[in-house]
Coordinates of N, CA and C and ligand atoms in Angstrom, one line a residue:
E627 N -193.9 91.5 76.8 CA -194.4 91.8 78.1 C -193.5 91.2 79.2
S628 N -193.1 92.1 80.1 CA -192.2 91.5 81.2 C -193.0 90.8 82.2
D629 N -192.3 90.1 83.0 CA -192.9 89.3 84.1 C -193.6 90.2 85.1
P630 N -194.9 90.1 85.2 CA -195.6 91.1 86.1 C -195.2 91.0 87.5
G631 N -194.7 89.9 88.0 CA -194.3 89.8 89.4 C -192.8 90.2 89.6
G632 N -192.1 90.5 88.4 CA -190.7 90.8 88.5 C -189.9 89.5 88.8
T633 N -188.6 89.6 88.6 CA -187.8 88.4 88.8 C -186.6 88.8 89.7
A634 N -185.9 87.8 90.2 CA -184.7 88.1 91.0 C -183.5 87.7 90.1
G635 N -183.6 87.9 88.8 CA -182.5 87.4 87.9 C -181.3 88.3 88.1
V636 N -180.2 87.7 87.5 CA -178.9 88.4 87.6 C -178.6 89.4 86.5
L637 N -179.4 89.3 85.4 CA -179.1 90.2 84.3 C -179.8 91.5 84.5
T638 N -179.1 92.5 85.1 CA -179.7 93.8 85.4 C -179.0 94.9 84.6
P639 N -179.7 96.0 84.5 CA -179.0 97.1 83.7 C -177.7 97.5 84.3
S640 N -176.8 97.9 83.5 CA -175.4 98.4 83.9 C -174.7 97.4 84.8
S641 N -174.7 96.2 84.3 CA -173.9 95.1 85.1 C -173.0 94.4 84.2
S642 N -172.0 93.8 84.8 CA -170.9 93.1 84.1 C -170.8 91.7 84.6
G643 N -170.8 90.8 83.6 CA -170.7 89.4 84.0 C -169.5 88.7 83.5
V644 N -169.3 87.5 84.0 CA -168.2 86.6 83.5 C -168.8 85.3 83.1
W645 N -168.2 84.8 82.0 CA -168.8 83.6 81.3 C -167.9 82.4 81.6
C646 N -168.4 81.4 82.3 CA -167.6 80.3 82.7 C -167.7 79.1 81.8
S647 N -166.6 78.7 81.3 CA -166.6 77.5 80.3 C -165.8 76.3 80.8
I648 N -164.9 76.6 81.8 CA -164.0 75.5 82.2 C -164.6 74.4 82.9
G649 N -165.7 74.7 83.6 CA -166.4 73.6 84.3 C -165.8 73.3 85.6
D650 N -165.0 74.2 86.2 CA -164.3 74.0 87.4 C -164.9 74.8 88.6
T651 N -165.2 74.1 89.7 CA -165.8 74.7 90.8 C -165.0 75.7 91.5
V652 N -163.7 75.4 91.6 CA -162.8 76.3 92.4 C -162.7 77.7 91.6
M653 N -162.6 77.6 90.3 CA -162.6 78.8 89.5 C -163.9 79.6 89.6
V654 N -165.0 78.9 89.6 CA -166.3 79.6 89.8 C -166.3 80.2 91.2
G655 N -165.8 79.6 92.2 CA -165.8 80.1 93.6 C -164.9 81.4 93.6
A656 N -163.8 81.4 93.0 CA -162.9 82.6 92.9 C -163.7 83.7 92.2
L657 N -164.3 83.4 91.1 CA -165.0 84.5 90.4 C -166.2 85.0 91.2
A658 N -166.9 84.1 92.0 CA -168.0 84.6 92.8 C -167.5 85.6 93.9
R659 N -166.3 85.5 94.2 CA -165.7 86.5 95.2 C -165.1 87.7 94.5
S660 N -165.1 87.8 93.2 CA -164.6 88.9 92.5 C -165.6 90.0 92.3
A661 N -165.2 91.1 91.6 CA -166.1 92.2 91.5 C -167.1 92.1 90.3
F662 N -167.1 91.0 89.6 CA -168.1 90.8 88.6 C -169.5 90.7 89.2
D663 N -170.5 91.3 88.5 CA -171.8 91.3 89.1 C -172.5 89.9 89.0
W664 N -172.1 89.2 87.9 CA -172.8 87.9 87.7 C -171.9 86.9 87.0
I665 N -172.4 85.6 87.2 CA -171.6 84.5 86.6 C -172.6 83.7 85.7
V666 N -172.1 83.3 84.6 CA -172.8 82.3 83.8 C -172.1 81.0 83.7
L667 N -172.8 79.9 83.9 CA -172.2 78.6 83.7 C -172.7 78.2 82.3
D668 N -171.7 77.9 81.4 CA -172.1 77.7 80.0 C -172.2 76.2 79.7
A669 N -173.4 75.7 79.7 CA -173.7 74.3 79.4 C -174.0 74.0 78.0
Q670 N -173.9 75.1 77.1 CA -174.0 74.8 75.7 C -172.6 74.5 75.1
H671 N -171.7 75.4 75.2 CA -170.3 75.2 74.7 C -169.3 74.9 75.7
G672 N -169.6 75.2 77.0 CA -168.6 75.0 78.0 C -168.5 73.5 78.4
E673 N -167.6 73.3 79.4 CA -167.4 71.9 79.9 C -168.3 71.5 81.0
Y674 N -169.5 72.2 81.1 CA -170.4 71.9 82.2 C -171.3 70.7 81.8
D675 N -171.0 69.5 82.3 CA -171.9 68.4 82.2 C -172.8 68.5 83.4
R676 N -173.7 67.6 83.6 CA -174.6 67.6 84.7 C -173.9 67.6 86.0
R677 N -172.9 66.8 86.2 CA -172.1 66.7 87.4 C -171.5 68.1 87.8
A678 N -170.8 68.7 86.8 CA -170.1 70.0 87.0 C -171.1 71.1 87.4
L679 N -172.3 71.0 86.7 CA -173.4 72.0 87.1 C -173.8 71.8 88.5
I680 N -174.0 70.6 88.9 CA -174.4 70.3 90.3 C -173.4 70.8 91.3
D681 N -172.1 70.5 91.0 CA -171.1 71.0 92.0 C -171.0 72.5 92.0
A682 N -171.0 73.1 90.9 CA -171.0 74.6 90.9 C -172.2 75.2 91.5
G683 N -173.4 74.6 91.2 CA -174.6 75.2 91.7 C -174.7 75.0 93.2
R684 N -174.2 73.9 93.7 CA -174.3 73.7 95.2 C -173.3 74.7 95.9
M685 N -172.2 74.9 95.3 CA -171.2 75.9 95.9 C -171.8 77.3 95.8
L686 N -172.4 77.7 94.7 CA -172.9 79.1 94.6 C -174.1 79.3 95.5
T687 N -175.0 78.3 95.5 CA -176.2 78.5 96.4 C -175.8 78.5 97.8
S688 N -174.8 77.7 98.2 CA -174.4 77.7 99.7 C -173.8 79.1 100.0
G689 N -173.2 79.8 99.1 CA -172.7 81.1 99.3 C -173.7 82.2 99.0
S690 N -174.9 81.8 98.7 CA -176.0 82.8 98.4 C -175.6 83.7 97.2
H691 N -174.8 83.1 96.3 CA -174.4 83.9 95.1 C -175.2 83.6 93.9
P692 N -176.1 84.5 93.5 CA -177.0 84.2 92.4 C -176.2 84.0 91.1
F693 N -176.7 83.2 90.2 CA -175.9 82.9 88.9 C -176.9 82.5 87.8
A694 N -176.4 82.5 86.6 CA -177.2 82.1 85.4 C -176.6 80.8 84.9
V695 N -177.4 80.1 84.2 CA -176.9 78.9 83.4 C -177.4 79.2 81.9
R696 N -176.4 79.0 81.0 CA -176.8 78.9 79.6 C -177.0 77.4 79.3
V697 N -178.2 77.1 78.9 CA -178.5 75.7 78.6 C -178.1 75.4 77.2
G698 N -178.1 74.1 76.8 CA -177.6 73.7 75.5 C -178.5 74.0 74.4
R699 N -179.8 74.1 74.6 CA -180.8 74.4 73.5 C -182.2 74.6 74.2
V700 N -183.1 74.9 73.4 CA -184.5 75.0 73.8 C -185.0 73.6 74.2
D701 N -184.9 73.4 75.5 CA -185.2 72.0 76.0 C -185.7 72.1 77.4
A702 N -186.9 71.6 77.6 CA -187.6 71.7 78.9 C -186.8 71.0 80.0
Q703 N -186.2 69.9 79.7 CA -185.4 69.2 80.8 C -184.2 70.0 81.2
Q704 N -183.5 70.5 80.2 CA -182.3 71.3 80.5 C -182.6 72.6 81.2
I705 N -183.7 73.3 80.8 CA -184.1 74.5 81.5 C -184.5 74.3 82.9
G706 N -185.3 73.2 83.1 CA -185.8 72.9 84.5 C -184.6 72.5 85.4
F707 N -183.6 71.8 84.8 CA -182.5 71.3 85.6 C -181.6 72.5 86.0
A708 N -181.4 73.5 85.1 CA -180.6 74.7 85.4 C -181.2 75.4 86.7
L709 N -182.6 75.4 86.7 CA -183.2 76.0 87.8 C -183.2 75.2 89.1
D710 N -183.2 73.8 88.9 CA -183.1 72.9 90.0 C -181.8 73.1 90.8
I711 N -180.7 73.4 90.1 CA -179.5 73.6 90.8 C -179.3 75.0 91.3
G712 N -180.3 75.8 91.2 CA -180.3 77.1 91.9 C -180.1 78.3 91.1
A713 N -180.0 78.2 89.7 CA -179.8 79.4 88.9 C -181.1 80.3 89.0
S714 N -180.8 81.6 89.1 CA -182.0 82.5 89.1 C -182.3 83.0 87.7
T715 N -181.3 82.8 86.8 CA -181.5 83.2 85.4 C -181.2 82.0 84.5
V716 N -182.0 81.8 83.5 CA -181.7 80.8 82.5 C -181.5 81.5 81.1
I717 N -180.4 81.3 80.4 CA -180.2 81.9 79.1 C -180.3 80.7 78.1
V718 N -181.3 80.9 77.2 CA -181.6 79.9 76.2 C -181.1 80.3 74.8
P719 N -180.2 79.4 74.3 CA -179.6 79.8 73.0 C -180.5 79.5 71.8
Q720 N -180.2 80.1 70.7 CA -180.9 79.8 69.4 C -182.4 79.8 69.5
V721 N -182.9 80.9 70.1 CA -184.4 81.1 70.1 C -184.7 81.8 68.8
D722 N -185.3 81.1 67.9 CA -185.4 81.7 66.5 C -186.9 82.1 66.2
T723 N -187.8 81.6 67.0 CA -189.2 81.9 66.8 C -189.9 82.2 68.1
A724 N -191.1 82.8 68.0 CA -192.0 83.0 69.1 C -192.3 81.7 69.8
D725 N -192.5 80.7 69.0 CA -192.8 79.4 69.6 C -191.6 78.9 70.5
D726 N -190.3 79.0 70.0 CA -189.2 78.7 70.8 C -189.2 79.5 72.1
A727 N -189.6 80.7 72.0 CA -189.6 81.6 73.2 C -190.7 81.1 74.2
R728 N -191.8 80.8 73.6 CA -192.9 80.3 74.5 C -192.5 79.0 75.2
R729 N -191.9 78.1 74.5 CA -191.5 76.8 75.1 C -190.5 77.1 76.2
S730 N -189.6 78.1 76.0 CA -188.6 78.4 77.0 C -189.2 78.9 78.3
V731 N -190.2 79.8 78.1 CA -190.9 80.3 79.3 C -191.7 79.2 80.0
L732 N -192.4 78.4 79.3 CA -193.2 77.3 79.9 C -192.3 76.4 80.7
A733 N -191.1 76.1 80.2 CA -190.2 75.2 80.8 C -189.6 75.8 82.1
A734 N -189.6 77.1 82.2 CA -189.0 77.7 83.4 C -189.9 78.0 84.5
H735 N -191.2 77.8 84.3 CA -192.2 78.1 85.4 C -193.0 76.8 85.8
Y736 N -193.2 76.7 87.1 CA -194.1 75.7 87.5 C -195.6 76.0 87.1
P737 N -196.4 74.9 87.1 CA -197.8 75.2 86.9 C -198.4 76.1 88.0
P738 N -199.4 76.9 87.7 CA -200.2 76.9 86.4 C -199.6 77.7 85.3
R739 N -198.5 78.4 85.6 CA -198.0 79.3 84.6 C -197.2 78.5 83.5
G740 N -196.5 77.4 83.9 CA -195.8 76.7 82.9 C -195.9 75.2 83.2
T741 N -194.8 74.5 82.7 CA -194.9 73.0 82.8 C -193.7 72.4 83.5
R742 N -192.9 73.3 84.2 CA -191.7 72.8 84.9 C -192.1 71.7 85.9
S743 N -191.2 70.7 85.9 CA -191.4 69.6 86.9 C -190.7 69.9 88.2
W744 N -191.4 69.6 89.3 CA -190.9 69.9 90.6 C -189.5 69.3 90.9
G745 N -188.5 70.1 91.2 CA -187.1 69.6 91.4 C -186.4 70.3 92.5
P746 N -186.6 69.8 93.7 CA -186.1 70.5 94.9 C -184.7 70.2 95.3
L747 N -183.8 70.2 94.3 CA -182.4 69.9 94.6 C -181.8 70.9 95.7
T748 N -182.0 72.1 95.5 CA -181.4 73.1 96.5 C -181.9 72.9 97.9
A749 N -183.2 72.5 98.0 CA -183.7 72.1 99.4 C -183.0 70.9 99.9
M750 N -182.7 70.0 99.0 CA -182.0 68.8 99.4 C -180.6 69.1 100.0
W751 N -180.0 70.2 99.5 CA -178.7 70.6 100.0 C -178.8 71.5 101.2
G752 N -180.0 71.6 101.8 CA -180.1 72.4 103.0 C -180.5 73.9 102.7
G753 N -180.7 74.2 101.5 CA -181.0 75.6 101.1 C -182.5 75.8 101.4
P754 N -183.0 77.0 101.1 CA -184.4 77.3 101.3 C -185.3 76.4 100.5
A755 N -186.4 75.9 101.1 CA -187.3 75.1 100.3 C -188.2 76.0 99.5
V756 N -187.7 76.3 98.3 CA -188.5 77.3 97.4 C -189.9 76.7 97.2
D757 N -190.8 77.5 97.5 CA -192.2 77.1 97.2 C -192.4 77.2 95.7
A758 N -193.1 76.2 95.1 CA -193.2 76.1 93.7 C -193.9 77.4 93.2
G759 N -194.8 77.9 93.9 CA -195.5 79.1 93.4 C -194.7 80.4 93.5
D760 N -193.6 80.4 94.2 CA -192.8 81.6 94.4 C -191.6 81.7 93.4
A761 N -191.3 80.6 92.8 CA -190.1 80.6 92.0 C -190.4 81.5 90.8
A762 N -189.5 82.5 90.6 CA -189.7 83.5 89.5 C -188.4 83.7 88.7
P763 N -188.0 82.7 88.0 CA -186.8 82.8 87.3 C -186.8 83.8 86.2
Q764 N -185.6 84.4 85.9 CA -185.5 85.3 84.8 C -185.2 84.5 83.5
V765 N -186.0 84.7 82.5 CA -185.8 84.0 81.2 C -185.2 84.9 80.2
A766 N -184.0 84.6 79.8 CA -183.3 85.4 78.7 C -183.2 84.5 77.5
V767 N -183.7 85.0 76.3 CA -183.6 84.2 75.1 C -182.6 84.8 74.2
M768 N -181.8 83.9 73.6 CA -180.7 84.4 72.8 C -181.1 84.7 71.3
I769 N -180.8 85.9 70.9 CA -181.1 86.3 69.5 C -179.8 86.2 68.8
E770 N -179.6 85.1 67.9 CA -178.3 84.9 67.3 C -178.4 84.2 65.9
S771 N -179.5 84.6 65.2 CA -179.6 84.1 63.8 C -180.4 85.1 63.0
E772 N -180.3 84.9 61.7 CA -181.0 85.8 60.8 C -182.5 85.6 61.0
R773 N -182.9 84.3 61.3 CA -184.3 84.0 61.5 C -184.8 84.6 62.8
A774 N -184.0 84.6 63.8 CA -184.4 85.2 65.1 C -184.6 86.7 64.9
L775 N -183.7 87.3 64.1 CA -183.7 88.7 63.9 C -185.0 89.1 63.2
S776 N -185.4 88.3 62.2 CA -186.6 88.6 61.5 C -187.9 88.4 62.3
N777 N -187.8 87.6 63.4 CA -188.9 87.3 64.3 C -188.8 88.1 65.6
V778 N -187.8 89.0 65.7 CA -187.5 89.5 67.0 C -188.6 90.3 67.7
G779 N -189.5 90.9 66.9 CA -190.6 91.7 67.5 C -191.5 90.7 68.2
E780 N -191.9 89.6 67.5 CA -192.8 88.6 68.1 C -192.1 87.9 69.3
I781 N -190.8 87.6 69.2 CA -190.2 86.9 70.3 C -190.2 87.8 71.5
A782 N -189.9 89.1 71.3 CA -189.8 90.0 72.5 C -191.2 90.2 73.2
S783 N -192.3 90.0 72.4 CA -193.6 90.2 73.0 C -194.2 89.0 73.6
V784 N -193.5 87.8 73.6 CA -194.0 86.6 74.3 C -194.0 86.9 75.8
S785 N -195.1 86.7 76.4 CA -195.2 86.9 77.8 C -194.3 86.0 78.6
G786 N -193.5 86.6 79.5 CA -192.6 85.8 80.3 C -191.1 85.9 79.8
V787 N -190.9 86.4 78.6 CA -189.6 86.6 78.1 C -189.1 87.9 78.8
D788 N -188.1 87.8 79.6 CA -187.6 88.9 80.4 C -186.5 89.7 79.7
L789 N -185.8 89.1 78.7 CA -184.6 89.7 78.2 C -184.2 89.1 76.9
L790 N -183.8 90.0 76.0 CA -183.2 89.5 74.7 C -181.7 89.5 74.9
F791 N -181.0 88.4 74.7 CA -179.6 88.3 74.9 C -178.9 88.0 73.6
V792 N -178.1 88.9 73.1 CA -177.5 88.8 71.8 C -176.2 87.9 71.8
G793 N -176.2 87.0 70.9 CA -175.0 86.2 70.7 C -174.3 86.7 69.4
P794 N -173.4 87.7 69.5 CA -172.9 88.3 68.3 C -172.1 87.4 67.4
F795 N -171.5 86.4 68.0 CA -170.7 85.5 67.1 C -171.6 84.7 66.2
D796 N -172.6 84.1 66.8 CA -173.5 83.3 65.9 C -174.3 84.2 65.0
L797 N -174.7 85.4 65.5 CA -175.5 86.3 64.7 C -174.7 86.7 63.4
A798 N -173.4 87.0 63.6 CA -172.5 87.4 62.5 C -172.4 86.2 61.5
L799 N -172.2 85.0 62.1 CA -172.1 83.9 61.2 C -173.3 83.7 60.4
S800 N -174.5 83.8 61.0 CA -175.7 83.5 60.3 C -176.0 84.6 59.3
L801 N -175.6 85.8 59.6 CA -175.9 86.9 58.6 C -174.8 87.0 57.5
G802 N -173.7 86.2 57.8 CA -172.6 86.2 56.8 C -171.8 87.5 56.7
V803 N -171.7 88.1 57.9 CA -170.9 89.3 57.9 C -169.8 89.2 59.0
P804 N -168.7 89.9 58.8 CA -167.7 89.8 59.9 C -168.2 90.4 61.2
L805 N -167.7 89.8 62.3 CA -168.2 90.2 63.6 C -168.0 91.7 63.8
D806 N -166.9 92.3 63.4 CA -166.6 93.7 63.7 C -167.6 94.6 62.9
D807 N -168.0 94.1 61.7 CA -169.0 94.9 60.9 C -170.3 94.9 61.6
L808 N -170.7 93.8 62.2 CA -172.0 93.7 62.9 C -171.9 94.7 64.1
L809 N -170.8 94.7 64.8 CA -170.7 95.5 66.0 C -170.6 97.0 65.7
D810 N -170.0 97.3 64.6 CA -169.8 98.7 64.2 C -171.0 99.3 63.6
D811 N -172.0 98.5 63.2 CA -173.2 99.0 62.5 C -174.2 99.6 63.5
A812 N -174.2 100.9 63.6 CA -175.1 101.6 64.6 C -176.5 101.5 64.3
R813 N -176.9 101.3 63.0 CA -178.3 101.2 62.6 C -178.8 99.8 62.2
G814 N -177.9 98.9 62.4 CA -178.2 97.5 61.9 C -178.9 96.6 62.9
P815 N -178.6 95.3 62.8 CA -179.3 94.3 63.6 C -179.3 94.6 65.1
L816 N -178.2 95.2 65.6 CA -178.2 95.4 67.1 C -179.2 96.4 67.5
S817 N -179.4 97.5 66.7 CA -180.4 98.5 67.0 C -181.8 97.9 66.8
T818 N -182.0 97.0 65.8 CA -183.3 96.4 65.6 C -183.6 95.6 66.9
I819 N -182.7 94.9 67.4 CA -182.9 94.0 68.6 C -183.2 94.9 69.8
R820 N -182.5 96.0 70.0 CA -182.7 96.9 71.1 C -184.1 97.5 71.0
E821 N -184.4 97.9 69.8 CA -185.7 98.6 69.7 C -186.9 97.6 69.9
A822 N -186.7 96.4 69.5 CA -187.8 95.4 69.8 C -187.9 95.2 71.3
A823 N -186.8 95.1 72.0 CA -186.9 95.0 73.5 C -187.5 96.2 74.1
D824 N -187.1 97.4 73.7 CA -187.7 98.6 74.2 C -189.2 98.6 74.0
A825 N -189.6 98.2 72.8 CA -191.1 98.3 72.4 C -191.9 97.3 73.3
A826 N -191.2 96.2 73.7 CA -191.9 95.2 74.5 C -191.7 95.5 76.0
G827 N -190.9 96.5 76.3 CA -190.7 96.8 77.7 C -189.8 95.8 78.5
I828 N -188.9 95.1 77.7 CA -188.0 94.2 78.4 C -186.6 94.6 78.2
G829 N -185.6 93.9 78.8 CA -184.2 94.3 78.8 C -183.5 93.7 77.7
V830 N -182.2 94.1 77.5 CA -181.3 93.5 76.6 C -180.0 93.2 77.3
A831 N -179.3 92.3 76.8 CA -177.9 91.9 77.2 C -177.2 91.3 76.1
A832 N -175.9 91.2 76.2 CA -175.1 90.6 75.1 C -173.8 90.0 75.6
F833 N -173.3 89.0 74.8 CA -172.0 88.5 75.1 C -171.0 89.3 74.4
A834 N -170.0 89.8 75.2 CA -168.9 90.6 74.6 C -167.6 89.8 74.6
G835 N -167.2 89.3 75.7 CA -166.0 88.4 75.8 C -164.8 89.2 76.0
T836 N -164.7 90.4 75.6 CA -163.5 91.3 75.9 C -164.0 92.7 76.2
P837 N -163.3 93.4 77.0 CA -163.7 94.8 77.4 C -163.8 95.7 76.1
E838 N -162.9 95.4 75.1 CA -163.0 96.2 73.9 C -164.4 96.1 73.2
R839 N -164.8 94.8 73.0 CA -166.1 94.6 72.4 C -167.2 95.1 73.3
A840 N -167.0 95.0 74.6 CA -168.0 95.5 75.6 C -168.2 97.0 75.4
R841 N -167.1 97.7 75.2 CA -167.3 99.2 75.0 C -168.1 99.5 73.7
V842 N -167.8 98.7 72.6 CA -168.6 99.0 71.4 C -170.1 98.6 71.6
L843 N -170.3 97.5 72.3 CA -171.7 97.1 72.6 C -172.4 98.2 73.5
R844 N -171.7 98.8 74.4 CA -172.3 99.8 75.3 C -172.7 101.0 74.4
D845 N -171.9 101.3 73.4 CA -172.2 102.4 72.5 C -173.5 102.1 71.7
R846 N -173.8 100.8 71.5 CA -175.0 100.4 70.8 C -176.2 100.3 71.7
G847 N -176.0 100.6 73.0 CA -177.2 100.6 73.9 C -177.3 99.3 74.7
F848 N -176.2 98.5 74.8 CA -176.2 97.3 75.6 C -175.3 97.5 76.8
D849 N -175.9 97.5 78.0 CA -175.0 97.8 79.1 C -175.0 96.6 80.2
C850 N -175.7 95.6 79.8 CA -175.7 94.3 80.6 C -174.9 93.3 79.8
L851 N -173.6 93.2 80.1 CA -172.6 92.5 79.2 C -171.8 91.5 79.9
A852 N -171.6 90.3 79.2 CA -170.6 89.4 79.6 C -169.3 89.9 79.1
V853 N -168.5 90.4 80.0 CA -167.3 91.1 79.6 C -166.1 90.2 79.4
A854 N -166.0 89.1 80.0 CA -164.8 88.3 80.0 C -165.3 86.8 80.2
T855 N -164.3 85.9 79.9 CA -164.6 84.5 80.2 C -163.6 84.1 81.3
D856 N -163.9 82.9 81.9 CA -163.0 82.4 82.9 C -161.6 82.3 82.4
V857 N -161.5 81.8 81.1 CA -160.2 81.6 80.5 C -159.5 82.9 80.3
S858 N -160.2 83.9 79.8 CA -159.6 85.2 79.6 C -159.2 85.9 80.9
V859 N -159.9 85.7 82.0 CA -159.5 86.2 83.3 C -158.2 85.6 83.8
I860 N -158.0 84.3 83.6 CA -156.8 83.7 84.0 C -155.6 84.3 83.2
A861 N -155.8 84.4 81.8 CA -154.7 84.8 81.0 C -154.4 86.3 81.3
A862 N -155.4 87.1 81.5 CA -155.1 88.5 81.8 C -154.5 88.7 83.1
G863 N -155.0 87.9 84.1 CA -154.4 87.9 85.5 C -153.0 87.5 85.5
A864 N -152.6 86.5 84.7 CA -151.2 86.0 84.7 C -150.3 87.1 84.1
D865 N -150.8 87.7 83.0 CA -149.9 88.8 82.4 C -149.8 90.0 83.3
S866 N -150.9 90.4 84.0 CA -150.8 91.6 84.8 C -150.0 91.3 86.1
L867 N -150.0 90.1 86.6 CA -149.2 89.8 87.8 C -147.7 89.9 87.4
L868 N -147.4 89.4 86.2 CA -146.0 89.4 85.8 C -145.5 90.8 85.5
E869 N -146.4 91.6 84.9 CA -146.1 93.0 84.7 C -145.8 93.8 86.0
E870 N -146.5 93.4 87.0 CA -146.3 94.1 88.3 C -144.9 93.9 88.8
L871 N -144.4 92.7 88.4 CA -143.0 92.4 88.9 C -141.9 93.2 88.2
Q872 N -142.3 93.7 87.0 CA -141.2 94.4 86.2 C -140.7 95.6 86.9
Ligands
3PY1938 C1 -172.5 84.0 70.5 O1 -171.9 85.0 70.4 O2 -173.1 83.4 69.6 C2 -172.7 83.4 71.8 O3 -173.4 82.4 72.0 C3 -171.8 83.9 72.9 O4 -171.4 82.9 73.8
MG1939 MG1 -174.0 81.5 70.2

């Protein structure tokens, strides 16, 4: 069941995002001015420690640029803190069960809906004093294991789960299949995930990392995609600028 009040999250249909791992505020600022629809700060595998998250969050919220944080795990403190720094979407990795999903939703909402602790960091920075009752973050749970796949129907129907976010790299590892086989399989796990989301009336998204994989995922019915990473943007930009010179 989707959030009855709706959310102002960044993961919307037909949108393209960039996944930031470097932990650098200037890089995030440049990407916020680019044509990408959304930005993810990756605090699971990226270089975002608490300080780097604060710096990036302060910069993005002062520019009124909405963003997402991928937290390190299903953890109330990390989920609350991602929202404290102004993220409008939280992406929770390794959500394997309906209970993991419920804990993620509870952590993202203030009482009475959830258990989030009051954290007015953005107000401290001079931003809007978000009223506790008004905060409506988008909660995306990552489906990236065999266990998550077998529980995907139950996970999708947890009230407050707004989106299933596929982590194809971990999902392929967990299933013991090559990544390309997972992506090429039109009737396999990806369609199971999409159908579970459809049945629950919620959205889907996925990490692609390259435009090539994004095209394949689009063919599988995923059109909210992390198409590139901050590192790949730099590499591709460097090559294309030099090509221009030829
Ligand atoms: C995965 O593919 O497992 C991811 O988590 C993408 O970052
Ligand atoms: Mg993963």
